[in-house]
Amino acid sequence: MQQSSPLTSGFGSRADGEIVIGEIGPVAESSSLVIFGITGDLARKKLVPAIYDLAHRGQLPAGFDLVGFARDAANSEPVLRESVITHARRPFDPEVWHTLTQRIHLIEGSFDESPAFTRLASLLTTLDHRRGKPGNYVFYLSVPPSAFSTVCGQLAVVGLNRPAQGWRRVVVEKPFGHDLPSSRALEGVLAQAFPPSSVYRIDHYLGKETVQNILALRFANGMFEPLWNNRHIDHVQITMAENVGVTGRAGYYDGVGAARDVIQNHLLQLLALIAMEEPVGFDADSIATEKVKILSATELLGPLEHTSARGQYGPGVDSGLPVPGLTDEIGFPPDSTTETFAALTIGITTRRWAGVPFYIRTGKRLARRTTEIAVTFTPPAHGSPAARAAAVSNVLVFRVQPDDGIELHIGAKRPGGGMQIQPVSLGMDFRSVFDPAPEAYERLIGDVLRGDSTLFPRRAEVEHSWRIIDPLLQHWATAGRPDTYPAGTSGPVSADRILSRSGREWRAL
């Protein structure tokens, strides 16, 4: 198979017969990507492999350079090579890797070391002159939020934050603070160095194809939108379950917990896409406008002692093997109150969604790994008593991971005499229909290089999400210890009571 040059070819054209909602977006210009913390876990496991995959597919812009900045960067090339072999989606190709390494440059230094940033500025200028580039730089802050201020300040001192020509973009990873005040303080730090349009907040869930297909299914298919309201939808469940624990992550996870880690960002973003109104266009500004509107109308439903639950996994079994409880994990104190399971009830005060509860749950060391959105429609309220009793609830399920796809659960007559209705599933697996989709970071890094901010949350979205979650965190802070649930189960019993009060139940894990 003929392979295009991994570093000079641009993005592919549309396939014949493809229906496109909105525009594909701009073509990536020649630029340099600087990763601060290139030897950290995120860069090694996600960022560098994603860049390799982009190179392998010929989707890096001409004149691309990757600059790695870290205290131990000088001898990291073998480490990066191993990370690509282990974590990239595409098979390792020595020729692609060799070509890419000609564009990888390493700066050794600490974030508070001014001479290192002077060397960085000099290197970027040299690369611009060498390749005839206009001075386009992406700064990826793969560092703890506590280092944002230092890095942004150093970039400002050497004049890298404001372009005399070209453009500047800065990419930041969650957590975007630990509550609303700290989030605003963090945004203030970024705003001192970069204009709002230059800030790209990564939420890797938004790079997943199933998540993006929520909008396609809703607005490119006429059959769903007339039913997408409180007259036809009974409730919505959003679940992110993991069967792994937090082994080795005590330094990050203790004191953060499940609600801050994934509900405030990933799961509220999923809620916004499910519930938002149709945007006037499928560009970044139009989609962000509708997400902000729906999040501003979103609130916790109470009383919180009945509508929320939190838990912490205890000892249990995973894949037939015993596993420890959270407080037996290395680095966690025995009196830790950090929750590894969180469930809550959300309401949306709009005409479309008034009265429809959104149930959100997430947890670690649960029975299996899955992320899904399940929209449960109201069962028929007409017909004979026998027909109503036999009716089943139709459920539309977006499977985000691990087997991404869409399912529609309906009732069908069982073969034989009598009208015996049985739930059946109509499903579509993305992998069986489409070519393999880019990995989330691959897609998002490509979007940053192109300047397409559609899949990146805006500041207002982040702040509304903290406004929603903060009262729950404040309630839990005075509510004693989390409930304990055995590892390998579906979570604490208190979570079941959230739905059972209304005659509903969680979808099985």
Short mmCIF file of C-alpha atoms in Angstrom, two decimals:
data_model
loop_
_atom_site.label_atom_id
_atom_site.label_comp_id
_atom_site.label_asym_id
_atom_site.label_seq_id
_atom_site.Cartn_x
_atom_site.Cartn_y
_atom_site.Cartn_z
CA MET A 1 0.00 0.00 0.00
CA GLN A 2 1.39 3.38 -0.96
CA GLN A 3 1.95 5.62 2.02
CA SER A 4 2.01 9.40 1.90
CA SER A 5 4.77 11.36 3.54
CA PRO A 6 4.01 11.37 7.26
CA LEU A 7 4.95 15.00 7.80
CA THR A 8 4.05 16.86 4.65
CA SER A 9 0.63 15.68 3.53
CA GLY A 10 -2.45 17.54 4.67
CA PHE A 11 -5.87 16.41 5.77
CA GLY A 12 -7.90 14.16 3.48
CA SER A 13 -10.89 15.23 1.43
CA ARG A 14 -14.48 14.13 1.97
CA ALA A 15 -15.49 10.72 0.76
CA ASP A 16 -17.95 10.52 -2.14
CA GLY A 17 -21.49 10.42 -0.90
CA GLU A 18 -20.60 11.58 2.62
CA ILE A 19 -23.16 13.85 4.25
CA VAL A 20 -21.45 16.60 6.23
CA ILE A 21 -23.15 18.61 8.96
CA GLY A 22 -21.36 21.93 9.06
CA GLU A 23 -17.87 22.53 7.79
CA ILE A 24 -14.86 20.21 8.12
CA GLY A 25 -12.78 23.12 9.42
CA PRO A 26 -9.54 24.85 8.54
CA VAL A 27 -6.41 23.13 7.29
CA ALA A 28 -3.54 22.97 9.77
CA GLU A 29 -0.82 25.55 9.18
CA SER A 30 2.88 25.04 9.75
CA SER A 31 3.49 25.23 13.49
CA SER A 32 5.51 24.07 16.47
CA LEU A 33 3.93 22.15 19.34
CA VAL A 34 5.61 22.53 22.74
CA ILE A 35 4.72 19.94 25.38
CA PHE A 36 5.62 20.97 28.91
CA GLY A 37 6.10 17.79 30.94
CA ILE A 38 6.89 15.57 27.96
CA THR A 39 8.29 12.81 30.18
CA GLY A 40 5.14 12.62 32.34
CA ASP A 41 2.53 9.86 32.21
CA LEU A 42 0.03 11.77 30.07
CA ALA A 43 2.59 12.75 27.44
CA ARG A 44 4.13 9.28 27.27
CA LYS A 45 0.87 7.32 27.23
CA LYS A 46 -1.38 9.63 25.22
CA LEU A 47 0.16 12.72 23.64
CA VAL A 48 3.31 11.43 21.94
CA PRO A 49 1.56 8.23 20.71
CA ALA A 50 -1.24 10.42 19.29
CA ILE A 51 1.29 12.58 17.47
CA TYR A 52 2.93 9.45 16.07
CA ASP A 53 -0.48 8.21 14.86
CA LEU A 54 -1.11 11.57 13.17
CA ALA A 55 2.28 11.27 11.48
CA HIS A 56 1.54 7.69 10.44
CA ARG A 57 -1.71 8.82 8.80
CA GLY A 58 -0.04 11.80 7.12
CA GLN A 59 -2.07 14.32 9.08
CA LEU A 60 0.60 16.49 10.62
CA PRO A 61 1.05 19.84 8.88
CA ALA A 62 4.05 20.57 6.70
CA GLY A 63 6.77 22.22 8.74
CA PHE A 64 5.61 20.61 11.98
CA ASP A 65 8.02 20.48 14.94
CA LEU A 66 7.55 18.94 18.38
CA VAL A 67 9.46 20.49 21.27
CA GLY A 68 9.56 18.63 24.57
CA PHE A 69 10.27 20.55 27.78
CA ALA A 70 11.00 18.75 31.05
CA ARG A 71 13.56 18.52 33.81
CA ASP A 72 14.74 15.14 32.50
CA ALA A 73 14.13 15.70 28.79
CA ALA A 74 17.70 15.40 27.52
CA ASN A 75 17.85 11.60 27.26
CA SER A 76 14.14 10.87 26.81
CA GLU A 77 14.11 9.82 23.12
CA PRO A 78 14.34 6.08 23.93
CA VAL A 79 11.52 6.51 26.48
CA LEU A 80 9.32 8.24 23.92
CA ARG A 81 10.07 5.54 21.36
CA GLU A 82 9.01 2.85 23.81
CA SER A 83 5.84 4.78 24.64
CA VAL A 84 4.92 4.86 20.95
CA ILE A 85 5.56 1.13 20.56
CA THR A 86 3.41 0.40 23.63
CA HIS A 87 0.57 2.91 23.35
CA ALA A 88 0.13 4.08 19.73
CA ARG A 89 -2.87 2.74 17.79
CA ARG A 90 -0.90 2.30 14.58
CA PRO A 91 1.79 -0.38 14.33
CA PHE A 92 5.28 0.87 14.94
CA ASP A 93 6.98 1.83 11.68
CA PRO A 94 10.71 2.58 12.08
CA GLU A 95 10.67 4.83 9.00
CA VAL A 96 7.79 6.94 10.30
CA TRP A 97 9.42 7.16 13.71
CA HIS A 98 12.80 8.11 12.20
CA THR A 99 11.17 10.86 10.12
CA LEU A 100 9.30 12.14 13.17
CA THR A 101 12.40 12.19 15.36
CA GLN A 102 13.96 14.63 12.89
CA ARG A 103 11.25 17.04 14.06
CA ILE A 104 11.50 16.32 17.79
CA HIS A 105 13.61 18.72 19.88
CA LEU A 106 14.15 18.53 23.63
CA ILE A 107 14.71 21.34 26.14
CA GLU A 108 15.92 20.33 29.60
CA GLY A 109 14.97 22.59 32.47
CA SER A 110 12.56 23.25 35.30
CA PHE A 111 9.54 25.48 35.01
CA ASP A 112 11.05 28.15 37.29
CA GLU A 113 14.33 28.21 35.37
CA SER A 114 14.36 31.37 33.23
CA PRO A 115 17.39 30.41 31.05
CA ALA A 116 15.50 27.29 29.90
CA PHE A 117 12.68 29.47 28.55
CA THR A 118 15.22 31.72 26.85
CA ARG A 119 16.60 28.60 25.14
CA LEU A 120 13.06 27.61 24.20
CA ALA A 121 12.39 30.99 22.58
CA SER A 122 15.66 30.80 20.67
CA LEU A 123 14.92 27.26 19.44
CA LEU A 124 11.44 28.20 18.21
CA THR A 125 12.84 31.19 16.31
CA THR A 126 15.51 28.97 14.75
CA LEU A 127 12.89 26.42 13.65
CA ASP A 128 10.77 29.19 12.12
CA HIS A 129 13.70 30.46 10.07
CA ARG A 130 14.82 26.97 9.08
CA ARG A 131 11.42 25.91 7.76
CA GLY A 132 10.00 29.27 6.74
CA LYS A 133 7.27 29.17 9.38
CA PRO A 134 5.28 32.27 10.44
CA GLY A 135 5.65 31.80 14.20
CA ASN A 136 2.64 29.58 15.04
CA TYR A 137 3.05 27.91 18.46
CA VAL A 138 0.91 25.53 20.53
CA PHE A 139 1.85 25.25 24.20
CA TYR A 140 0.50 22.07 25.80
CA LEU A 141 0.55 22.30 29.60
CA SER A 142 0.82 18.62 30.52
CA VAL A 143 1.60 19.71 34.07
CA PRO A 144 -0.31 20.06 37.37
CA PRO A 145 -2.54 23.18 37.57
CA SER A 146 -0.24 24.48 40.32
CA ALA A 147 2.44 24.95 37.63
CA PHE A 148 0.22 26.87 35.19
CA SER A 149 1.05 30.26 36.68
CA THR A 150 4.80 29.61 36.59
CA VAL A 151 4.82 28.36 32.99
CA CYS A 152 2.53 31.12 31.70
CA GLY A 153 4.59 33.73 33.53
CA GLN A 154 7.84 32.45 32.03
CA LEU A 155 6.32 32.41 28.54
CA ALA A 156 5.27 36.03 29.02
CA VAL A 157 8.74 37.08 30.20
CA VAL A 158 10.38 35.81 27.00
CA GLY A 159 7.55 37.13 24.83
CA LEU A 160 6.22 33.79 23.60
CA ASN A 161 2.64 34.33 24.71
CA ARG A 162 1.81 37.26 22.41
CA PRO A 163 2.71 36.92 18.73
CA ALA A 164 4.33 39.60 16.63
CA GLN A 165 3.21 37.37 13.77
CA GLY A 166 1.47 34.02 13.53
CA TRP A 167 -0.70 32.74 16.43
CA ARG A 168 -0.41 31.25 19.91
CA ARG A 169 -2.60 28.54 21.46
CA VAL A 170 -2.39 27.04 24.93
CA VAL A 171 -3.85 23.64 25.85
CA VAL A 172 -4.73 22.77 29.46
CA GLU A 173 -5.82 19.49 31.01
CA LYS A 174 -8.38 18.93 33.73
CA PRO A 175 -8.86 19.40 36.60
CA PHE A 176 -9.88 23.00 35.89
CA GLY A 177 -9.74 23.85 39.59
CA HIS A 178 -11.32 21.96 42.50
CA ASP A 179 -14.35 24.23 42.95
CA LEU A 180 -15.83 27.37 41.38
CA PRO A 181 -13.53 29.94 43.11
CA SER A 182 -10.36 27.98 42.29
CA SER A 183 -11.55 27.50 38.70
CA ARG A 184 -12.01 31.23 38.31
CA ALA A 185 -8.56 31.85 39.80
CA LEU A 186 -7.05 29.38 37.32
CA GLU A 187 -8.83 31.05 34.42
CA GLY A 188 -7.47 34.38 35.65
CA VAL A 189 -3.92 33.04 35.42
CA LEU A 190 -4.48 31.90 31.84
CA ALA A 191 -6.19 35.17 30.89
CA GLN A 192 -3.18 37.20 32.01
CA ALA A 193 -1.05 35.48 29.38
CA PHE A 194 -3.44 34.43 26.59
CA PRO A 195 -6.69 35.78 25.10
CA PRO A 196 -9.78 33.57 25.63
CA SER A 197 -9.83 32.44 21.99
CA SER A 198 -6.32 30.98 22.43
CA VAL A 199 -7.20 28.71 25.39
CA TYR A 200 -8.12 25.08 24.60
CA ARG A 201 -9.41 23.04 27.54
CA ILE A 202 -9.01 19.33 26.86
CA ASP A 203 -11.86 17.00 27.76
CA HIS A 204 -10.83 13.82 25.99
CA TYR A 205 -14.35 12.38 26.17
CA LEU A 206 -15.47 14.97 23.64
CA GLY A 207 -12.99 13.50 21.16
CA LYS A 208 -14.74 10.12 21.16
CA GLU A 209 -16.75 9.38 18.01
CA THR A 210 -19.82 8.12 19.90
CA VAL A 211 -20.03 11.37 21.82
CA GLN A 212 -19.88 13.39 18.61
CA ASN A 213 -22.55 11.11 17.12
CA ILE A 214 -25.03 12.27 19.76
CA LEU A 215 -25.53 15.46 17.74
CA ALA A 216 -25.61 13.56 14.45
CA LEU A 217 -28.26 11.14 15.67
CA ARG A 218 -30.41 13.89 17.15
CA PHE A 219 -30.28 16.44 14.37
CA ALA A 220 -29.61 14.42 11.19
CA ASN A 221 -32.49 12.00 11.79
CA GLY A 222 -36.04 13.30 11.78
CA MET A 223 -37.50 10.47 13.88
CA PHE A 224 -35.93 11.41 17.22
CA GLU A 225 -36.28 15.16 17.64
CA PRO A 226 -40.12 15.17 17.91
CA LEU A 227 -39.79 12.69 20.81
CA TRP A 228 -36.90 14.47 22.54
CA ASN A 229 -38.89 16.11 25.35
CA ASN A 230 -40.66 15.56 28.64
CA ARG A 231 -43.82 14.31 26.95
CA HIS A 232 -42.04 11.23 25.65
CA ILE A 233 -38.91 10.75 27.79
CA ASP A 234 -39.26 9.34 31.30
CA HIS A 235 -35.65 9.76 32.47
CA VAL A 236 -32.02 9.69 31.36
CA GLN A 237 -29.15 7.72 32.92
CA ILE A 238 -25.51 8.63 32.35
CA THR A 239 -23.04 6.04 33.64
CA MET A 240 -19.27 5.85 33.70
CA ALA A 241 -18.18 2.65 35.45
CA GLU A 242 -14.62 1.37 35.81
CA ASN A 243 -13.48 -1.99 37.08
CA VAL A 244 -10.02 -0.70 38.01
CA GLY A 245 -9.08 0.96 41.27
CA VAL A 246 -6.82 3.92 41.97
CA THR A 247 -3.63 1.97 42.55
CA GLY A 248 -0.62 4.26 42.22
CA ARG A 249 -2.70 7.44 41.92
CA ALA A 250 -3.03 8.46 45.56
CA GLY A 251 -1.08 11.66 44.96
CA TYR A 252 -3.74 12.86 42.53
CA TYR A 253 -6.93 11.11 43.59
CA ASP A 254 -6.98 11.42 47.40
CA GLY A 255 -9.06 14.47 48.23
CA VAL A 256 -10.34 14.77 44.64
CA GLY A 257 -12.83 11.93 44.36
CA ALA A 258 -15.22 10.70 41.71
CA ALA A 259 -17.46 13.78 41.46
CA ARG A 260 -14.58 16.18 40.77
CA ASP A 261 -12.66 13.68 38.66
CA VAL A 262 -15.28 12.84 36.04
CA ILE A 263 -18.79 14.18 36.79
CA GLN A 264 -17.88 17.87 36.81
CA ASN A 265 -16.29 17.56 33.39
CA HIS A 266 -16.91 14.41 31.31
CA LEU A 267 -20.41 13.50 32.43
CA LEU A 268 -21.89 17.00 32.57
CA GLN A 269 -20.54 17.52 29.06
CA LEU A 270 -22.41 14.39 27.96
CA LEU A 271 -25.55 15.75 29.63
CA ALA A 272 -25.17 19.05 27.76
CA LEU A 273 -24.95 17.30 24.39
CA ILE A 274 -27.98 15.13 25.12
CA ALA A 275 -30.12 18.02 26.37
CA MET A 276 -29.04 21.07 24.34
CA GLU A 277 -31.21 22.70 21.71
CA GLU A 278 -30.26 22.45 18.06
CA PRO A 279 -27.54 25.02 17.33
CA VAL A 280 -27.94 27.51 14.47
CA GLY A 281 -24.75 26.00 13.00
CA PHE A 282 -22.31 23.24 13.81
CA ASP A 283 -19.39 25.58 14.35
CA ALA A 284 -17.61 25.99 17.67
CA ASP A 285 -19.38 29.18 18.76
CA SER A 286 -22.89 27.94 17.96
CA ILE A 287 -22.45 24.63 19.77
CA ALA A 288 -20.84 26.32 22.79
CA THR A 289 -23.74 28.78 22.97
CA GLU A 290 -26.29 25.98 23.29
CA LYS A 291 -24.22 24.02 25.79
CA VAL A 292 -23.89 27.09 28.00
CA LYS A 293 -27.64 27.68 27.82
CA ILE A 294 -28.49 24.16 28.95
CA LEU A 295 -25.86 24.08 31.71
CA SER A 296 -27.13 27.42 33.02
CA ALA A 297 -30.59 25.81 33.37
CA THR A 298 -29.21 22.68 35.07
CA GLU A 299 -29.36 22.16 38.83
CA LEU A 300 -29.05 19.50 41.50
CA LEU A 301 -32.33 18.01 42.67
CA GLY A 302 -32.75 17.48 46.38
CA PRO A 303 -32.98 16.74 49.20
CA LEU A 304 -29.41 15.56 48.65
CA GLU A 305 -29.58 12.86 51.34
CA HIS A 306 -32.18 11.14 49.14
CA THR A 307 -31.14 12.17 45.62
CA SER A 308 -27.40 11.52 45.84
CA ALA A 309 -25.06 8.81 47.07
CA ARG A 310 -21.35 8.39 47.55
CA GLY A 311 -19.30 5.32 48.24
CA GLN A 312 -15.78 4.04 48.73
CA TYR A 313 -14.74 0.60 47.55
CA GLY A 314 -13.71 -1.94 50.12
CA PRO A 315 -11.96 -5.29 49.58
CA GLY A 316 -13.50 -7.49 46.94
CA VAL A 317 -12.86 -9.52 43.81
CA ASP A 318 -11.85 -8.50 40.29
CA SER A 319 -11.60 -11.14 37.54
CA GLY A 320 -11.62 -13.83 40.22
CA LEU A 321 -8.72 -12.31 42.13
CA PRO A 322 -8.91 -10.55 45.51
CA VAL A 323 -8.28 -6.80 45.44
CA PRO A 324 -7.80 -4.35 48.35
CA GLY A 325 -10.12 -1.59 49.46
CA LEU A 326 -9.24 2.05 48.86
CA THR A 327 -7.81 2.66 52.31
CA ASP A 328 -5.53 -0.36 51.86
CA GLU A 329 -4.09 1.10 48.65
CA ILE A 330 -0.58 2.56 48.90
CA GLY A 331 -0.69 6.25 49.71
CA PHE A 332 -4.24 6.42 51.05
CA PRO A 333 -4.67 7.12 54.77
CA PRO A 334 -6.94 4.71 56.67
CA ASP A 335 -9.34 7.55 57.49
CA SER A 336 -9.63 8.84 53.89
CA THR A 337 -13.13 10.07 53.04
CA THR A 338 -12.44 10.33 49.32
CA GLU A 339 -15.35 8.88 47.38
CA THR A 340 -14.71 6.40 44.57
CA PHE A 341 -18.42 6.23 43.70
CA ALA A 342 -20.77 9.15 43.18
CA ALA A 343 -24.38 9.31 42.05
CA LEU A 344 -26.67 12.32 41.82
CA THR A 345 -29.93 13.55 40.35
CA ILE A 346 -30.03 16.49 37.96
CA GLY A 347 -32.96 18.58 36.77
CA ILE A 348 -33.14 20.99 33.84
CA THR A 349 -35.50 23.94 34.15
CA THR A 350 -36.49 24.33 30.52
CA ARG A 351 -39.81 23.71 28.84
CA ARG A 352 -38.35 20.71 27.00
CA TRP A 353 -36.94 18.96 30.08
CA ALA A 354 -39.01 20.11 33.06
CA GLY A 355 -39.83 17.08 35.21
CA VAL A 356 -37.34 14.70 33.56
CA PRO A 357 -34.70 13.48 36.03
CA PHE A 358 -31.15 12.91 34.80
CA TYR A 359 -29.42 10.28 36.93
CA ILE A 360 -25.62 10.38 36.83
CA ARG A 361 -23.31 7.81 38.40
CA THR A 362 -19.64 6.94 38.25
CA GLY A 363 -17.42 4.63 40.22
CA LYS A 364 -14.23 2.63 40.40
CA ARG A 365 -13.86 -1.07 41.18
CA LEU A 366 -17.35 -1.74 39.83
CA ALA A 367 -18.57 -4.91 38.14
CA ARG A 368 -17.40 -3.94 34.66
CA ARG A 369 -16.04 -1.10 32.56
CA THR A 370 -18.63 0.83 30.60
CA THR A 371 -19.64 4.36 29.72
CA GLU A 372 -23.11 4.90 28.31
CA ILE A 373 -26.03 7.28 28.06
CA ALA A 374 -29.45 5.62 28.27
CA VAL A 375 -32.54 7.62 27.28
CA THR A 376 -35.64 5.83 28.58
CA PHE A 377 -38.88 6.72 26.85
CA THR A 378 -42.25 6.81 28.58
CA PRO A 379 -44.20 3.54 28.12
CA PRO A 380 -47.57 3.71 26.36
CA ALA A 381 -50.35 5.22 28.45
CA HIS A 382 -53.17 4.07 26.18
CA GLY A 383 -54.71 0.78 25.11
CA SER A 384 -56.21 -2.01 27.15
CA PRO A 385 -54.96 -2.78 30.66
CA ALA A 386 -53.42 -5.97 29.31
CA ALA A 387 -51.58 -4.06 26.57
CA ARG A 388 -50.25 -1.49 29.02
CA ALA A 389 -49.10 -4.23 31.36
CA ALA A 390 -47.26 -6.00 28.53
CA ALA A 391 -45.60 -2.83 27.23
CA VAL A 392 -41.86 -2.33 27.67
CA SER A 393 -39.98 0.93 27.93
CA ASN A 394 -38.08 1.84 24.80
CA VAL A 395 -34.48 2.77 25.60
CA LEU A 396 -31.97 4.48 23.31
CA VAL A 397 -28.42 3.75 24.46
CA PHE A 398 -25.25 5.50 23.35
CA ARG A 399 -22.33 3.20 24.16
CA VAL A 400 -19.25 5.40 24.55
CA GLN A 401 -16.83 2.68 25.67
CA PRO A 402 -15.54 0.04 25.44
CA ASP A 403 -17.67 -1.12 22.47
CA ASP A 404 -18.80 2.18 20.98
CA GLY A 405 -22.14 2.11 19.24
CA ILE A 406 -25.86 2.82 19.49
CA GLU A 407 -28.66 0.49 20.62
CA LEU A 408 -32.42 0.88 20.53
CA HIS A 409 -34.37 -1.43 22.84
CA ILE A 410 -37.93 -2.15 21.75
CA GLY A 411 -40.67 -4.66 22.56
CA ALA A 412 -41.36 -7.49 20.10
CA LYS A 413 -43.82 -10.37 20.14
CA ARG A 414 -42.36 -13.70 21.18
CA PRO A 415 -43.06 -16.52 18.66
CA GLY A 416 -46.05 -18.66 19.53
CA GLY A 417 -49.59 -18.13 20.69
CA GLY A 418 -50.69 -15.11 22.67
CA MET A 419 -49.33 -11.58 22.79
CA GLN A 420 -46.20 -12.08 24.85
CA ILE A 421 -43.88 -9.08 24.51
CA GLN A 422 -40.15 -9.48 24.94
CA PRO A 423 -37.49 -6.73 24.96
CA VAL A 424 -35.13 -6.95 21.98
CA SER A 425 -32.21 -4.80 20.90
CA LEU A 426 -31.51 -3.16 17.56
CA GLY A 427 -27.84 -2.26 17.56
CA MET A 428 -25.12 -0.60 15.53
CA ASP A 429 -21.44 -1.07 16.32
CA PHE A 430 -19.33 1.77 14.94
CA ARG A 431 -16.37 -0.52 14.32
CA SER A 432 -18.40 -2.80 12.07
CA VAL A 433 -19.78 0.08 9.99
CA PHE A 434 -16.99 2.65 9.75
CA ASP A 435 -13.25 2.62 9.41
CA PRO A 436 -11.44 2.84 12.76
CA ALA A 437 -11.90 6.30 14.22
CA PRO A 438 -8.97 8.38 15.45
CA GLU A 439 -8.22 7.99 19.14
CA ALA A 440 -9.58 10.90 21.20
CA TYR A 441 -6.25 12.65 21.76
CA GLU A 442 -5.32 12.13 18.13
CA ARG A 443 -8.50 13.93 17.08
CA LEU A 444 -8.15 16.71 19.64
CA ILE A 445 -4.48 17.47 18.97
CA GLY A 446 -5.30 17.63 15.27
CA ASP A 447 -8.12 20.07 16.05
CA VAL A 448 -5.81 22.32 18.08
CA LEU A 449 -3.31 22.42 15.22
CA ARG A 450 -6.16 23.41 12.88
CA GLY A 451 -7.58 25.95 15.28
CA ASP A 452 -10.93 24.16 15.57
CA SER A 453 -12.26 24.63 19.12
CA THR A 454 -15.60 22.83 18.62
CA LEU A 455 -14.75 19.94 20.95
CA PHE A 456 -13.20 22.06 23.71
CA PRO A 457 -15.29 23.37 26.63
CA ARG A 458 -15.46 27.12 27.06
CA ARG A 459 -14.81 28.90 30.34
CA ALA A 460 -18.55 29.45 30.94
CA GLU A 461 -19.22 25.71 30.57
CA VAL A 462 -16.57 24.88 33.16
CA GLU A 463 -17.88 27.45 35.63
CA HIS A 464 -21.50 26.34 35.28
CA SER A 465 -20.39 22.76 35.90
CA TRP A 466 -18.71 23.78 39.15
CA ARG A 467 -21.81 25.77 40.13
CA ILE A 468 -23.84 22.57 39.73
CA ILE A 469 -21.42 20.28 41.61
CA ASP A 470 -20.22 22.55 44.43
CA PRO A 471 -23.38 22.24 46.61
CA LEU A 472 -23.08 18.45 46.45
CA LEU A 473 -19.43 18.55 47.53
CA GLN A 474 -20.29 20.93 50.38
CA HIS A 475 -23.09 18.60 51.52
CA TRP A 476 -20.79 15.58 51.49
CA ALA A 477 -18.10 17.46 53.42
CA THR A 478 -20.36 17.41 56.49
CA ALA A 479 -22.04 14.04 55.88
CA GLY A 480 -19.49 11.73 57.48
CA ARG A 481 -17.77 8.83 55.77
CA PRO A 482 -18.87 7.46 52.38
CA ASP A 483 -20.77 4.19 52.29
CA THR A 484 -18.57 1.15 51.67
CA TYR A 485 -19.25 -1.21 48.77
CA PRO A 486 -17.38 -4.41 47.90
CA ALA A 487 -15.03 -4.13 44.93
CA GLY A 488 -16.50 -5.86 41.87
CA THR A 489 -20.12 -4.91 42.60
CA SER A 490 -22.45 -2.22 41.24
CA GLY A 491 -21.81 0.26 44.05
CA PRO A 492 -23.36 1.13 47.40
CA VAL A 493 -26.94 0.21 48.28
CA SER A 494 -27.69 3.89 48.89
CA ALA A 495 -27.38 4.50 45.13
CA ASP A 496 -30.22 2.07 44.41
CA ARG A 497 -32.52 4.01 46.73
CA ILE A 498 -32.16 7.13 44.57
CA LEU A 499 -34.20 5.51 41.82
CA SER A 500 -36.29 3.03 43.78
CA ARG A 501 -38.16 5.89 45.47
CA SER A 502 -39.74 6.62 42.08
CA GLY A 503 -40.14 3.00 41.00
CA ARG A 504 -37.13 3.12 38.65
CA GLU A 505 -33.84 1.23 38.76
CA TRP A 506 -30.34 1.59 37.45
CA ARG A 507 -29.38 -0.23 34.30
CA ALA A 508 -27.40 -3.34 35.19
CA LEU A 509 -23.64 -3.22 35.04
#
